[in-house]
Coordinates of C-alpha atoms in Angstrom, one line a residue:
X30 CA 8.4 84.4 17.7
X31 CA 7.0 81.3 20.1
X32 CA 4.6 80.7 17.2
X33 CA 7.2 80.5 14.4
X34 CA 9.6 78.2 16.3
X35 CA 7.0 75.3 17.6
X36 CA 6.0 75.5 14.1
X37 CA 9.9 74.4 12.6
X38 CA 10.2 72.5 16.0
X39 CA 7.1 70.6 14.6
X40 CA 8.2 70.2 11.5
X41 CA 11.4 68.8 12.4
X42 CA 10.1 66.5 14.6
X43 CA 7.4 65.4 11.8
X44 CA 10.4 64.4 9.4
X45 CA 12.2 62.1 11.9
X46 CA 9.2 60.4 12.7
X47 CA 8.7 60.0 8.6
X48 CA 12.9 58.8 8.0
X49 CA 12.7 56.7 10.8
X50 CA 9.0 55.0 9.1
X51 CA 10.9 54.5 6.2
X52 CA 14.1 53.5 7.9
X53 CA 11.9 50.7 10.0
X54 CA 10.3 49.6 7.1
X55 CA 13.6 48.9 5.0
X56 CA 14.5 46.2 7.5
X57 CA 13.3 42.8 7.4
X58 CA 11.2 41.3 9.5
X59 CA 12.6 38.0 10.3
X60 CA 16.4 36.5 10.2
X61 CA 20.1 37.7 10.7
X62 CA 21.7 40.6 9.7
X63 CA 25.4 40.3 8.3
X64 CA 27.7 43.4 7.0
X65 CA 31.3 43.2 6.6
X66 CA 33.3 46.0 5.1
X67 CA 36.6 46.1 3.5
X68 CA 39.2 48.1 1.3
X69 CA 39.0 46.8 -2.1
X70 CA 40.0 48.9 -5.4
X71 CA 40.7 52.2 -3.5
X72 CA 37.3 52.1 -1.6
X73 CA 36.1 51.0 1.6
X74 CA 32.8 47.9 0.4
X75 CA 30.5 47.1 2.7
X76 CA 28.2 44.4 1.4
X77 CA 25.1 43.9 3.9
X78 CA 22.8 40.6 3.7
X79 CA 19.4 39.3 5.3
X80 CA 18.6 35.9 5.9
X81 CA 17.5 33.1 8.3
X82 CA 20.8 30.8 7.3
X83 CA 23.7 32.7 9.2
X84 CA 26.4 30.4 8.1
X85 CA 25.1 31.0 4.7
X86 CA 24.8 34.4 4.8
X87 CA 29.0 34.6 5.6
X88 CA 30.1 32.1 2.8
X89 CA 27.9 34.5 0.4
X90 CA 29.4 37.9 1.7
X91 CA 33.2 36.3 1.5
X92 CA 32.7 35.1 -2.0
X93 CA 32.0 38.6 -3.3
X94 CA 34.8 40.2 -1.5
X95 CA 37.1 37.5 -2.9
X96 CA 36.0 38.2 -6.2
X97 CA 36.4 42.0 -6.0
X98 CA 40.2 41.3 -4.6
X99 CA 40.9 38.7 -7.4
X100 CA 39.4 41.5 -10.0
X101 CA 41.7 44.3 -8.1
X102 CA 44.6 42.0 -8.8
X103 CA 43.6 41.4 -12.5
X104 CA 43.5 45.3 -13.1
X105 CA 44.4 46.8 -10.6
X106 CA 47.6 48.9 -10.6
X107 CA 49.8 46.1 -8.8
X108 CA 52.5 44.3 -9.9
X109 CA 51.4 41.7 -11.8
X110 CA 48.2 42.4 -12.6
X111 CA 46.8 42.0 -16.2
X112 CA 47.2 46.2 -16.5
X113 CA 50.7 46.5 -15.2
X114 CA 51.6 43.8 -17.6
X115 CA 50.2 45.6 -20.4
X116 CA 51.4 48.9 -19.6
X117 CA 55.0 47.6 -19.5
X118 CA 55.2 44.7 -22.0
X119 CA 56.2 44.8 -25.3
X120 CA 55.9 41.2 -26.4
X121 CA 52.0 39.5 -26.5
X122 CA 50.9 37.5 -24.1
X123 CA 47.6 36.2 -22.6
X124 CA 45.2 37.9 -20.3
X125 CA 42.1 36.9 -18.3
X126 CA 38.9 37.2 -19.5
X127 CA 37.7 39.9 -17.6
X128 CA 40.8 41.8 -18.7
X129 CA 39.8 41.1 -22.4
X130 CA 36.6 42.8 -22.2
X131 CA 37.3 45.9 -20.6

């Protein structure tokens, strides 16, 4: 019984030490971490970026989030958005791009 549980207790401990080897080696190993998460399209987006330029790092991670919300407002199922129009209208009428080819 002693034998069979140091042996699970063994194994258990072997595949921490392995997730957190592969966990270690995922991370850089110089410059700034950044993650910022928000509720876009239904879903919580995190968007996590590595660099030495900090400053940079921010204006990238707002950029995509701001495309993502401008996107939600294009289709999303707000008023005003390219879908809502569509759903509703009966008369033509332009949409935006990104609209077109979906």
């Amino acid at each position: 019984m002693v034998t069979s549980f140091r042996r699970i207790l063994i194994g258990v401990l072997l595949l921490s030490l392995l997730a957190a080897l592969a966990w270690v080696r995922q991370r850089p190993e110089a410059g700034e971490m950044l993650s910022r998460r928000q509720l876009v399209m239904g879903t919580v987006v995190e968007i996590t970026a590595y660099g030495d330029d900090l400053p940079r790092l921010e204006a990238g991670i707002a950029e995509a989030m701001a495309e993502m919300v401008r996107r939600e407002a294009l289709l999303g199922p707000g008023a005003g958005s390219d879908l809502e129009r569509l759903r509703h209208s009966t008369e033509p009428f332009e949409v935006a791009a990104e609209t077109a080819e979906v």
